[in-house]
Amino acid sequence: MNLAKTDLFRLVHGEADGLPGMDIDRVGPVLRVTLTGAAAMPAFARSFTIRPTSTPTWVILENEHMRDIREGKKLPPQARIIRGRARYVKPGDLLDRARRMIFVIAGTVGRHRPNQFFADQRDNRRRLVELAQPGQTWLNLFCHTGAFSVALANKGVHVVSNDLSKRYLDWLDENLALNGIDASLNTNVPDDARNYLSAATQKFDGIIVDPPTAAQGDGFWSVRKGYNSLLEQCFRLLNPGGVMLVCRNDKKRGEPLDDLIDEAAGAAKRKITAIDNAPPASDYPVLEGFPEGTSFEGRLVFTK
């Protein structure tokens, strides 16, 4: 990946870069530090005790995830500013060099987390744009600030974007406007994904299933609870020949993701023709000999 084309990428990827328990992302003018293990604390303290003089306007945020939020009933606290001041952040992820697509990442630093966009799906967005055709209808579940929706709508695909958070959907609308994309190509659905799927009758040519690690909607939800039934409902809404991107973030993986997909397709009586690996972008490397060091899994599922 040519990092000169984007200002959103991962600088440090935990143990793959010799710093287990600490990830650092550049998000435009923000450095987002995520701590997942106590072993990272000394390195974290040493790394950010000296104020950089070359980038005085930068903001440094700390996200602490020392516990597995899938095993609790509450989400972790918001990010903490450890350097810089509250400001509005608009970093851009360059998906198409000719069009220079930009995304509004989040709101004001300090009032809400400016971490609602991640670079790990960069390559998968490109793959879906290549697969999708103008005039098709796709569903983007758990859409967050709408990176997939914007990329697909930019190709002339109509997208139904679902997220429980109205704030995220407002950012999606801003993303569309920022990129000069017709707002009629996107329909926002502010609802718990489970409720939406249960009531939905519309069929889709493609579905993106990239749920958060955990969420509080109509009852606490995590990728370890109810993912089978959610995937089954998605298969029932997929048109013949449809494509589905299925993602999971879980370091303590139980049943293999391919098995979950096969079981859900079988329950929905749908035929899978191929399953392709859909890994994170190249700036999220997996350390050889320690594959469990990454939590992200992705599969592109093709159906008959």
Short mmCIF file of C-alpha atoms in Angstrom, two decimals:
data_model
loop_
_atom_site.label_atom_id
_atom_site.label_comp_id
_atom_site.label_asym_id
_atom_site.label_seq_id
_atom_site.Cartn_x
_atom_site.Cartn_y
_atom_site.Cartn_z
CA MET A 1 0.00 0.00 0.00
CA ASN A 2 1.26 3.48 -0.86
CA LEU A 3 0.72 5.42 2.37
CA ALA A 4 1.29 8.67 0.49
CA LYS A 5 -2.25 8.22 -0.86
CA THR A 6 -3.99 8.32 2.52
CA ASP A 7 -3.79 10.02 5.89
CA LEU A 8 -5.52 7.17 7.71
CA PHE A 9 -3.45 4.07 8.41
CA ARG A 10 -2.01 1.93 11.20
CA LEU A 11 1.42 2.94 12.46
CA VAL A 12 1.90 0.25 15.13
CA HIS A 13 0.09 -3.10 15.06
CA GLY A 14 0.76 -4.62 18.46
CA GLU A 15 2.96 -7.68 18.64
CA ALA A 16 3.48 -7.65 14.86
CA ASP A 17 5.57 -4.51 15.42
CA GLY A 18 7.16 -5.67 18.67
CA LEU A 19 4.76 -3.76 20.93
CA PRO A 20 2.20 -6.29 22.22
CA GLY A 21 -0.88 -4.71 23.71
CA MET A 22 -0.62 -1.39 21.86
CA ASP A 23 -1.99 -0.25 18.49
CA ILE A 24 -1.40 3.24 17.08
CA ASP A 25 -3.43 4.64 14.19
CA ARG A 26 -2.96 7.87 12.33
CA VAL A 27 -6.39 9.39 11.81
CA GLY A 28 -5.63 12.57 9.90
CA PRO A 29 -4.16 14.96 12.50
CA VAL A 30 -4.87 12.53 15.34
CA LEU A 31 -2.79 9.70 16.77
CA ARG A 32 -5.19 7.13 18.24
CA VAL A 33 -3.51 4.83 20.75
CA THR A 34 -5.42 1.67 21.75
CA LEU A 35 -4.13 -0.25 24.76
CA THR A 36 -5.22 -3.88 25.10
CA GLY A 37 -2.65 -5.21 27.57
CA ALA A 38 -0.87 -4.01 30.70
CA ALA A 39 2.48 -4.96 29.16
CA ALA A 40 2.14 -1.99 26.83
CA MET A 41 1.86 0.60 29.60
CA PRO A 42 5.61 1.26 30.08
CA ALA A 43 6.15 1.69 26.33
CA PHE A 44 3.07 3.90 26.15
CA ALA A 45 4.37 6.12 28.96
CA ARG A 46 7.82 6.43 27.34
CA SER A 47 6.43 7.09 23.87
CA PHE A 48 4.23 10.06 24.73
CA THR A 49 6.07 11.93 27.48
CA ILE A 50 7.90 14.27 25.06
CA ARG A 51 5.79 16.87 23.29
CA PRO A 52 6.52 16.84 19.53
CA THR A 53 7.57 20.27 18.25
CA SER A 54 7.18 19.44 14.55
CA THR A 55 3.45 18.66 14.85
CA PRO A 56 2.13 21.05 17.52
CA THR A 57 -1.46 20.88 16.26
CA TRP A 58 -1.73 17.11 16.51
CA VAL A 59 -4.05 15.44 19.01
CA ILE A 60 -3.14 12.20 20.79
CA LEU A 61 -5.95 10.01 22.12
CA GLU A 62 -5.83 7.02 24.42
CA ASN A 63 -8.37 4.19 24.15
CA GLU A 64 -8.05 1.67 26.96
CA HIS A 65 -9.42 -1.82 26.28
CA MET A 66 -7.82 -3.85 29.02
CA ARG A 67 -10.82 -6.12 29.33
CA ASP A 68 -12.77 -8.09 26.76
CA ILE A 69 -15.90 -6.02 26.23
CA ARG A 70 -17.71 -9.06 24.82
CA GLU A 71 -17.70 -10.58 28.29
CA GLY A 72 -19.13 -7.60 30.15
CA LYS A 73 -22.38 -5.71 30.16
CA LYS A 74 -20.98 -2.22 29.65
CA LEU A 75 -18.90 -0.63 26.93
CA PRO A 76 -15.54 0.93 27.87
CA PRO A 77 -15.27 4.68 28.60
CA GLN A 78 -14.71 7.19 25.85
CA ALA A 79 -11.26 8.00 24.55
CA ARG A 80 -9.11 10.29 26.66
CA ILE A 81 -7.19 13.21 25.19
CA ILE A 82 -3.62 13.04 26.45
CA ARG A 83 -2.26 15.78 24.20
CA GLY A 84 -3.83 18.55 22.18
CA ARG A 85 -7.21 20.24 22.38
CA ALA A 86 -10.72 19.44 21.28
CA ARG A 87 -11.15 20.04 17.57
CA TYR A 88 -13.12 18.88 14.56
CA VAL A 89 -11.38 16.07 12.70
CA LYS A 90 -11.77 15.32 9.00
CA PRO A 91 -9.08 12.86 7.92
CA GLY A 92 -9.47 11.31 4.49
CA ASP A 93 -9.10 7.78 3.19
CA LEU A 94 -8.20 7.86 -0.50
CA LEU A 95 -10.18 5.07 -2.12
CA ASP A 96 -10.02 6.32 -5.68
CA ARG A 97 -7.08 8.43 -6.82
CA ALA A 98 -9.10 10.01 -9.64
CA ARG A 99 -12.00 11.03 -7.42
CA ARG A 100 -10.11 11.57 -4.15
CA MET A 101 -12.87 10.26 -1.96
CA ILE A 102 -12.80 11.69 1.55
CA PHE A 103 -14.67 10.61 4.67
CA VAL A 104 -15.77 12.59 7.69
CA ILE A 105 -14.39 10.43 10.46
CA ALA A 106 -16.06 11.79 13.55
CA GLY A 107 -17.24 14.81 15.46
CA THR A 108 -15.44 16.95 17.97
CA VAL A 109 -12.50 15.38 19.77
CA GLY A 110 -13.24 15.29 23.47
CA ARG A 111 -17.02 15.18 23.08
CA HIS A 112 -17.16 11.97 21.08
CA ARG A 113 -14.66 9.39 19.93
CA PRO A 114 -12.95 10.30 16.65
CA ASN A 115 -12.33 6.60 16.04
CA GLN A 116 -15.40 5.57 14.12
CA PHE A 117 -13.47 4.77 10.98
CA PHE A 118 -10.81 2.11 10.54
CA ALA A 119 -8.31 1.48 7.79
CA ASP A 120 -8.39 -2.31 8.04
CA GLN A 121 -11.29 -2.55 5.57
CA ARG A 122 -9.60 -0.44 2.86
CA ASP A 123 -8.94 -3.36 0.49
CA ASN A 124 -12.35 -4.92 1.08
CA ARG A 125 -14.07 -1.66 0.13
CA ARG A 126 -12.19 -1.69 -3.15
CA ARG A 127 -13.14 -5.32 -3.80
CA LEU A 128 -16.82 -4.67 -3.23
CA VAL A 129 -16.76 -1.63 -5.51
CA GLU A 130 -15.27 -3.85 -8.22
CA LEU A 131 -17.96 -6.51 -7.70
CA ALA A 132 -20.99 -4.22 -7.40
CA GLN A 133 -22.86 -2.94 -10.45
CA PRO A 134 -24.71 0.37 -10.89
CA GLY A 135 -28.41 -0.05 -10.23
CA GLN A 136 -27.98 -2.85 -7.70
CA THR A 137 -29.24 -2.58 -4.12
CA TRP A 138 -26.96 -3.44 -1.22
CA LEU A 139 -27.45 -3.58 2.55
CA ASN A 140 -24.79 -2.22 4.90
CA LEU A 141 -25.49 -3.49 8.41
CA PHE A 142 -23.80 -1.81 11.38
CA CYS A 143 -22.72 0.85 8.87
CA HIS A 144 -21.04 3.24 11.33
CA THR A 145 -20.02 6.42 9.49
CA GLY A 146 -20.73 4.74 6.17
CA ALA A 147 -17.42 4.12 4.39
CA PHE A 148 -18.80 1.09 2.52
CA SER A 149 -22.02 2.96 1.75
CA VAL A 150 -20.19 5.97 0.31
CA ALA A 151 -17.86 3.80 -1.78
CA LEU A 152 -20.76 1.80 -3.25
CA ALA A 153 -23.06 4.79 -3.78
CA ASN A 154 -20.22 6.49 -5.62
CA LYS A 155 -20.53 3.70 -8.22
CA GLY A 156 -24.27 4.19 -8.62
CA VAL A 157 -25.36 1.43 -6.23
CA HIS A 158 -28.34 2.09 -3.98
CA VAL A 159 -27.44 1.30 -0.38
CA VAL A 160 -29.65 0.70 2.62
CA SER A 161 -27.47 1.78 5.57
CA ASN A 162 -28.44 0.43 8.97
CA ASP A 163 -27.07 1.55 12.31
CA LEU A 164 -28.58 2.01 15.74
CA SER A 165 -26.84 5.38 16.13
CA LYS A 166 -28.51 8.38 14.51
CA ARG A 167 -25.24 10.27 15.04
CA TYR A 168 -23.37 7.83 12.77
CA LEU A 169 -26.06 8.09 10.11
CA ASP A 170 -25.82 11.88 10.22
CA TRP A 171 -22.08 11.54 9.56
CA LEU A 172 -22.89 9.22 6.66
CA ASP A 173 -25.11 11.91 5.16
CA GLU A 174 -22.25 14.38 5.57
CA ASN A 175 -19.87 11.92 3.89
CA LEU A 176 -22.17 11.66 0.87
CA ALA A 177 -22.45 15.43 0.57
CA LEU A 178 -18.71 15.92 1.02
CA ASN A 179 -18.05 13.58 -1.90
CA GLY A 180 -20.76 15.07 -4.12
CA ILE A 181 -22.84 11.86 -4.16
CA ASP A 182 -26.60 11.95 -4.77
CA ALA A 183 -28.25 11.40 -1.38
CA SER A 184 -31.07 9.43 -3.06
CA LEU A 185 -28.61 6.55 -3.57
CA ASN A 186 -28.63 5.91 0.19
CA THR A 187 -31.45 5.11 2.61
CA ASN A 188 -30.68 5.36 6.32
CA VAL A 189 -32.35 2.95 8.75
CA PRO A 190 -31.78 3.90 12.42
CA ASP A 191 -32.60 0.63 14.16
CA ASP A 192 -31.12 -2.33 15.97
CA ALA A 193 -29.85 -4.62 13.19
CA ARG A 194 -31.65 -7.60 14.70
CA ASN A 195 -34.98 -5.78 14.65
CA TYR A 196 -34.42 -4.57 11.11
CA LEU A 197 -33.58 -8.03 9.80
CA SER A 198 -36.55 -9.60 11.53
CA ALA A 199 -38.97 -7.21 9.82
CA ALA A 200 -37.22 -6.77 6.45
CA THR A 201 -38.75 -8.14 3.26
CA GLN A 202 -36.59 -6.32 0.70
CA LYS A 203 -34.02 -8.42 -1.15
CA PHE A 204 -30.43 -7.33 -1.77
CA ASP A 205 -27.73 -8.02 -4.35
CA GLY A 206 -25.06 -7.68 -1.70
CA ILE A 207 -24.90 -7.47 2.09
CA ILE A 208 -22.09 -6.20 4.32
CA VAL A 209 -22.05 -7.72 7.80
CA ASP A 210 -19.32 -6.06 9.84
CA PRO A 211 -20.68 -5.90 13.39
CA PRO A 212 -18.93 -4.17 16.27
CA THR A 213 -17.19 -6.25 18.88
CA ALA A 214 -20.09 -5.51 21.18
CA ALA A 215 -23.02 -3.10 21.24
CA GLN A 216 -25.87 -1.98 23.43
CA GLY A 217 -29.08 -1.90 21.45
CA ASP A 218 -32.27 -3.71 22.39
CA GLY A 219 -30.24 -5.75 24.85
CA PHE A 220 -26.48 -6.28 24.94
CA TRP A 221 -25.09 -7.96 21.83
CA SER A 222 -21.69 -9.38 20.98
CA VAL A 223 -20.17 -11.38 18.15
CA ARG A 224 -20.27 -14.45 20.38
CA LYS A 225 -24.02 -14.28 20.89
CA GLY A 226 -26.54 -14.59 18.10
CA TYR A 227 -24.19 -14.29 15.13
CA ASN A 228 -25.51 -17.53 13.61
CA SER A 229 -29.10 -16.33 13.50
CA LEU A 230 -28.07 -12.91 12.21
CA LEU A 231 -26.18 -14.48 9.30
CA GLU A 232 -29.09 -16.81 8.58
CA GLN A 233 -31.44 -13.83 8.27
CA CYS A 234 -28.97 -12.14 5.92
CA PHE A 235 -28.83 -15.17 3.64
CA ARG A 236 -32.63 -15.14 3.43
CA LEU A 237 -32.54 -11.54 2.19
CA LEU A 238 -29.83 -12.13 -0.41
CA ASN A 239 -30.83 -12.30 -4.07
CA PRO A 240 -29.72 -15.33 -6.13
CA GLY A 241 -26.12 -14.77 -7.17
CA GLY A 242 -25.71 -12.28 -4.35
CA VAL A 243 -22.48 -11.49 -2.50
CA MET A 244 -21.98 -11.10 1.23
CA LEU A 245 -19.00 -9.72 3.14
CA VAL A 246 -18.97 -11.42 6.55
CA CYS A 247 -16.62 -10.07 9.21
CA ARG A 248 -15.84 -11.01 12.79
CA ASN A 249 -13.67 -9.34 15.43
CA ASP A 250 -12.92 -11.82 18.20
CA LYS A 251 -9.51 -12.86 19.53
CA LYS A 252 -11.02 -15.75 21.49
CA ARG A 253 -12.47 -17.42 18.43
CA GLY A 254 -14.78 -20.30 19.04
CA GLU A 255 -16.39 -21.95 16.06
CA PRO A 256 -14.49 -21.26 12.82
CA LEU A 257 -16.04 -18.46 10.79
CA ASP A 258 -16.34 -20.66 7.68
CA ASP A 259 -18.39 -23.16 9.70
CA LEU A 260 -20.70 -20.41 10.96
CA ILE A 261 -21.25 -19.24 7.39
CA ASP A 262 -21.94 -22.77 6.11
CA GLU A 263 -24.41 -23.45 8.94
CA ALA A 264 -26.26 -20.17 8.40
CA ALA A 265 -26.49 -20.74 4.64
CA GLY A 266 -27.76 -24.27 5.21
CA ALA A 267 -30.42 -23.08 7.63
CA ALA A 268 -31.54 -20.49 5.05
CA LYS A 269 -31.43 -23.14 2.30
CA ARG A 270 -28.96 -21.12 0.25
CA LYS A 271 -26.19 -22.56 -1.92
CA ILE A 272 -22.67 -21.15 -1.50
CA THR A 273 -20.55 -21.29 -4.65
CA ALA A 274 -17.33 -19.87 -3.18
CA ILE A 275 -15.84 -18.35 -0.04
CA ASP A 276 -12.82 -16.07 -0.46
CA ASN A 277 -10.61 -14.74 2.28
CA ALA A 278 -11.10 -11.00 2.91
CA PRO A 279 -8.24 -10.08 5.25
CA PRO A 280 -7.43 -6.66 6.68
CA ALA A 281 -5.28 -4.18 4.77
CA SER A 282 -1.52 -4.61 4.57
CA ASP A 283 -0.82 -2.20 7.43
CA TYR A 284 -2.49 -4.75 9.76
CA PRO A 285 0.08 -7.58 9.46
CA VAL A 286 -0.15 -10.88 11.30
CA LEU A 287 3.04 -11.95 13.05
CA GLU A 288 4.21 -15.28 11.69
CA GLY A 289 3.78 -17.95 14.33
CA PHE A 290 1.24 -15.88 16.26
CA PRO A 291 -1.90 -15.79 14.08
CA GLU A 292 -4.15 -15.36 17.12
CA GLY A 293 -2.62 -11.92 17.55
CA THR A 294 -5.19 -10.40 15.21
CA SER A 295 -8.90 -10.39 15.96
CA PHE A 296 -10.25 -9.52 12.50
CA GLU A 297 -11.55 -12.15 10.09
CA GLY A 298 -13.35 -11.47 6.83
CA ARG A 299 -14.90 -13.65 4.14
CA LEU A 300 -16.42 -12.84 0.78
CA VAL A 301 -19.29 -15.25 0.25
CA PHE A 302 -20.67 -15.89 -3.22
CA THR A 303 -24.07 -17.58 -3.62
CA LYS A 304 -26.08 -19.27 -6.30
#
